[in-house]
mmCIF file of C-alpha atoms in Angstrom:
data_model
loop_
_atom_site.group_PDB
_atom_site.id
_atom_site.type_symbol
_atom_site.label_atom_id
_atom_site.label_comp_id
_atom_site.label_asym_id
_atom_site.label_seq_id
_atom_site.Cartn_x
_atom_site.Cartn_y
_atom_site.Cartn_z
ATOM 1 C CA UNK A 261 154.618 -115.624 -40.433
ATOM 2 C CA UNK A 262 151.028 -116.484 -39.708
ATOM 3 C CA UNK A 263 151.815 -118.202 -35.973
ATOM 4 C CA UNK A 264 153.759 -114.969 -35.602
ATOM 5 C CA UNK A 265 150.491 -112.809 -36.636
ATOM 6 C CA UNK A 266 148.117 -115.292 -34.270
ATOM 7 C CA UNK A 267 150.269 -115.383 -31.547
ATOM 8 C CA UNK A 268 150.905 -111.143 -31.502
ATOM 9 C CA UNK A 269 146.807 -110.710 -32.013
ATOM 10 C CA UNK A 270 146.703 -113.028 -28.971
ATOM 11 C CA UNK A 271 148.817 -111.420 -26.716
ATOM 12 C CA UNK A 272 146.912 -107.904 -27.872
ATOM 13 C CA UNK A 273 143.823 -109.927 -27.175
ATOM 14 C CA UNK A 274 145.311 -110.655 -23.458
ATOM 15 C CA UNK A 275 146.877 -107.176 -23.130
ATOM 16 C CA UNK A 276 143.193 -105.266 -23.515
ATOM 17 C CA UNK A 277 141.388 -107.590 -21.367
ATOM 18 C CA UNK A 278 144.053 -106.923 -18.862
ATOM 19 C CA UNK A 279 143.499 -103.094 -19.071
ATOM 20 C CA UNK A 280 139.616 -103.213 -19.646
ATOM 21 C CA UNK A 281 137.466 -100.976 -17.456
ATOM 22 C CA UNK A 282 136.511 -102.939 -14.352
ATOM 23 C CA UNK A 283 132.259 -103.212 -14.422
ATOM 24 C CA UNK A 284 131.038 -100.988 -11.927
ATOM 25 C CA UNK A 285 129.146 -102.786 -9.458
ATOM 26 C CA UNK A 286 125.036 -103.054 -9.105
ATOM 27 C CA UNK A 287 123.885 -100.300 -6.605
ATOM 28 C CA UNK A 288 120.614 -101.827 -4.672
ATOM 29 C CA UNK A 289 118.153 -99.062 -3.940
ATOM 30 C CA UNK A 290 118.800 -97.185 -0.078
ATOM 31 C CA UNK A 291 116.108 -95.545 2.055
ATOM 32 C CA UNK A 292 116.362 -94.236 5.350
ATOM 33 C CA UNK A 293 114.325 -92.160 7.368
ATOM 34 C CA UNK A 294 115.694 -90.469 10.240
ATOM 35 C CA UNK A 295 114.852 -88.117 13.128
ATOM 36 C CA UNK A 296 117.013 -85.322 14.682
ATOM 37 C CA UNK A 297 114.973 -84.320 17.662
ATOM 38 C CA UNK A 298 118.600 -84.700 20.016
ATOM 39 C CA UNK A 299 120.897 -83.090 17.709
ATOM 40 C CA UNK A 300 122.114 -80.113 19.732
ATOM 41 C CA UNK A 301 124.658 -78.757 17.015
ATOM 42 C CA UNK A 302 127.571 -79.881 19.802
ATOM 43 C CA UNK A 303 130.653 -82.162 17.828
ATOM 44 C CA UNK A 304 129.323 -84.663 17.157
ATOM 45 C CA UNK A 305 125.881 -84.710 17.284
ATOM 46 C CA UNK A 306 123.391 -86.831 15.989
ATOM 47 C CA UNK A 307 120.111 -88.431 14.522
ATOM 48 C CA UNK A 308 118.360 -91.819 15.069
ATOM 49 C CA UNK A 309 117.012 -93.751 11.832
ATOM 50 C CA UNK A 310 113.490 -94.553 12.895
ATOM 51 C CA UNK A 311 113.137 -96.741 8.969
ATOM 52 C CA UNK A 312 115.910 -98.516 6.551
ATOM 53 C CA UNK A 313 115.453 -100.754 4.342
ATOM 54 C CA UNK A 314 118.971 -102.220 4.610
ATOM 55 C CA UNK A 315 119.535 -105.147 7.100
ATOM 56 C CA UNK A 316 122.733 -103.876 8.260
ATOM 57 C CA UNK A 317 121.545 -100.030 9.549
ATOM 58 C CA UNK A 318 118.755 -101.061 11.509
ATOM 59 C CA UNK A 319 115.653 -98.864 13.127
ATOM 60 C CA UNK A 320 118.096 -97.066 16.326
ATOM 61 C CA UNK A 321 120.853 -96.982 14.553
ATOM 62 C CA UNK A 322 122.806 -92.972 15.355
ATOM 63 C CA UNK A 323 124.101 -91.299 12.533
ATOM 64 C CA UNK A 324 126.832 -89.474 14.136
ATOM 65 C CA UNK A 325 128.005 -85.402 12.617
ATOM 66 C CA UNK A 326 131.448 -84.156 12.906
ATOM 67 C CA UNK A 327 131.400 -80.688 11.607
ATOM 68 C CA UNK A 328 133.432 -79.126 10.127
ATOM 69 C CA UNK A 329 130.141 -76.822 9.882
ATOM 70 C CA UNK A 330 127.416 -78.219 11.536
ATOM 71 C CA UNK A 331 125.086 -75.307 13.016
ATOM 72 C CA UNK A 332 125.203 -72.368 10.285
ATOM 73 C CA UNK A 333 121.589 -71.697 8.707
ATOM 74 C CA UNK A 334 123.058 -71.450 5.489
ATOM 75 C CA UNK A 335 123.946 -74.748 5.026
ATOM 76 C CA UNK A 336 125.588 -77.535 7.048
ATOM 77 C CA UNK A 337 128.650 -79.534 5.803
ATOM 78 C CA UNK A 338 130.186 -82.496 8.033
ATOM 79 C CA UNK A 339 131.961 -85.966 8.273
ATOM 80 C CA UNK A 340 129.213 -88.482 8.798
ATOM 81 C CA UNK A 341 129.183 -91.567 10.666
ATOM 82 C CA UNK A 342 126.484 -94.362 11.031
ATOM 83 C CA UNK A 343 127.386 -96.013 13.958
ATOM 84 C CA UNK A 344 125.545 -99.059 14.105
ATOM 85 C CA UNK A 345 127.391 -100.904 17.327
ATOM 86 C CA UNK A 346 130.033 -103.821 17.847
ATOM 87 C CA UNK A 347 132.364 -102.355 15.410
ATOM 88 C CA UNK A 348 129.777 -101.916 12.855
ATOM 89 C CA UNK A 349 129.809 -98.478 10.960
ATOM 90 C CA UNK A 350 130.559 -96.566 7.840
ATOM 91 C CA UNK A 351 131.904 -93.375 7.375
ATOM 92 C CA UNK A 352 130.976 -90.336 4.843
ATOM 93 C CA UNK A 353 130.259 -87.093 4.209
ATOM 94 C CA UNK A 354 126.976 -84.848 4.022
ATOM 95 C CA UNK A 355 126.006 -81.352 2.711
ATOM 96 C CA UNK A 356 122.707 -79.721 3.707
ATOM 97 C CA UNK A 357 121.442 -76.652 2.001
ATOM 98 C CA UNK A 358 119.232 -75.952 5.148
ATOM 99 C CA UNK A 359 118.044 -72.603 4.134
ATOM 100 C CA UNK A 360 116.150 -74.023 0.889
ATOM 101 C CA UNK A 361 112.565 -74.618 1.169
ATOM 102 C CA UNK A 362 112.382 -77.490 2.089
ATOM 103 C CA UNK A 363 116.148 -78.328 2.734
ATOM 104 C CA UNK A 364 117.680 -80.698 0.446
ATOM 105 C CA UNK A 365 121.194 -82.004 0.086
ATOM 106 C CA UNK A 366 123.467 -85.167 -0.651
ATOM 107 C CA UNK A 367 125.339 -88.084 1.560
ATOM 108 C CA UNK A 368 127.859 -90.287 -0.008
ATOM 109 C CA UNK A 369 129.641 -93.139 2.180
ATOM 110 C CA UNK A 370 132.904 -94.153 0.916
ATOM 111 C CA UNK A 371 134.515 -96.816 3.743
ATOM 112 C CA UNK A 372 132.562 -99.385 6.482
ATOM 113 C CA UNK A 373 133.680 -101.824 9.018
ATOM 114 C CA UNK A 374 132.317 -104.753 10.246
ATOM 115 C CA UNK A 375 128.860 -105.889 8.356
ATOM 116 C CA UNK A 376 129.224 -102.803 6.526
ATOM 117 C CA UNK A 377 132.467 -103.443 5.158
ATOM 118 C CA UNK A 378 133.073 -102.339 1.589
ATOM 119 C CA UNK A 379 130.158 -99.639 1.772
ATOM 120 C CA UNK A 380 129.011 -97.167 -0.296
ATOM 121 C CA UNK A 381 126.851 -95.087 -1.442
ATOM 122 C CA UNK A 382 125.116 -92.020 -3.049
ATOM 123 C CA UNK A 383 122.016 -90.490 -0.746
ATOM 124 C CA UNK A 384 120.017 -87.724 -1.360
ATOM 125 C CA UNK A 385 118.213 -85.665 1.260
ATOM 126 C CA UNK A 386 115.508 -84.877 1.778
ATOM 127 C CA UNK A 387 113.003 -83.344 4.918
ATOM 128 C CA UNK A 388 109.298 -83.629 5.173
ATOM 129 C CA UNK A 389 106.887 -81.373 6.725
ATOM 130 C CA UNK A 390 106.615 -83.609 10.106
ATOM 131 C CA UNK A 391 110.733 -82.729 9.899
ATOM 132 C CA UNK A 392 111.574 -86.733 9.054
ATOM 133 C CA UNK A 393 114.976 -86.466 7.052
ATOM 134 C CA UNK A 394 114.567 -89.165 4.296
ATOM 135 C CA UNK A 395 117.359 -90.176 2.322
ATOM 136 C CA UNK A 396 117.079 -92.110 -1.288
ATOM 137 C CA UNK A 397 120.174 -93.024 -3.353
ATOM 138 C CA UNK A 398 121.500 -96.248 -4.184
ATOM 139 C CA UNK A 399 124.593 -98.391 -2.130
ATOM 140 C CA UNK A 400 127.069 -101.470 -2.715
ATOM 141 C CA UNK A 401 128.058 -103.626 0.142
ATOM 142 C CA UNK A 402 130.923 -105.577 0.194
ATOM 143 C CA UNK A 403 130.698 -109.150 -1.539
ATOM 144 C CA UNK A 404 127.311 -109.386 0.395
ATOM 145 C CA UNK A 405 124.489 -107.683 -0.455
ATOM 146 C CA UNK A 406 122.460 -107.370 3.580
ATOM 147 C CA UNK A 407 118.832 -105.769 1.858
ATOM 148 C CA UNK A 408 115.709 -106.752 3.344
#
């Protein structure tokens, strides 16, 4: 009776870890700056990130918008893209409440190829009074972590 009782707490032990919440992985701290000076509101248009201080989205790299609603002054809401080059990228989604003073919204990035595969992350955004878009949030990269 009390191999029977070991072995059953055991295989409970086994079962739970088996079924146990996976950890959610360590975000490392995103900023970007950007500048929007050539978006023309045409599908897609775009911004260039003049500051990051991730490895892998360097200064030049285009952040590519999609729509669906990309030129309402309301708000804008559209498929993002940072398209870094060579197969490089990562794709997400923004929404802009442009008619707040100053505008403010959120970016989260869900997928990425090449040295961005396996990214994510949570951005907000933010504009400044020289019209720099800045966005702070946190991201996970793959198995390897590309931070400066």
């Amino acid at each position: 009776m009390r191999l029977f009782i070991l072995s059953a707490g055991a295989t409970l032990a086994l079962a739970s870890a088996a079924f146990a919440a996976p950890t959610a992985p360590t975000t490392q701290p995103l900023k970007i700056s950007k500048e929007c000076s050539q978006f023309t509101g045409d599908t897609p248009s775009f911004c260039t990130i003049t500051e990051s201080n991730l490895e892998a989205i360097p200064a030049g790299t285009k952040i590519l918008y999609y729509g669906p609603v990309i030129t309402n002054p309301l708000f804008s809401s559209s498929n993002a893209v940072i398209a870094v080059g060579n197969g490089d990228s990562a794709l997400g989604y923004c929404i802009v409440y442009e008619s707040a003073s100053p505008p403010l919204g959120t970016c989260a990035f869900h997928a990425g190829s090449g040295t961005l595969a396996g990214f994510q992350a949570i951005v907000k955004v933010t504009v400044d009074n020289k019209q720099i878009w800045h966005w702070d949030g946190g991201y996970v990269l793959g198995a390897t972590q590309a931070a400066k």
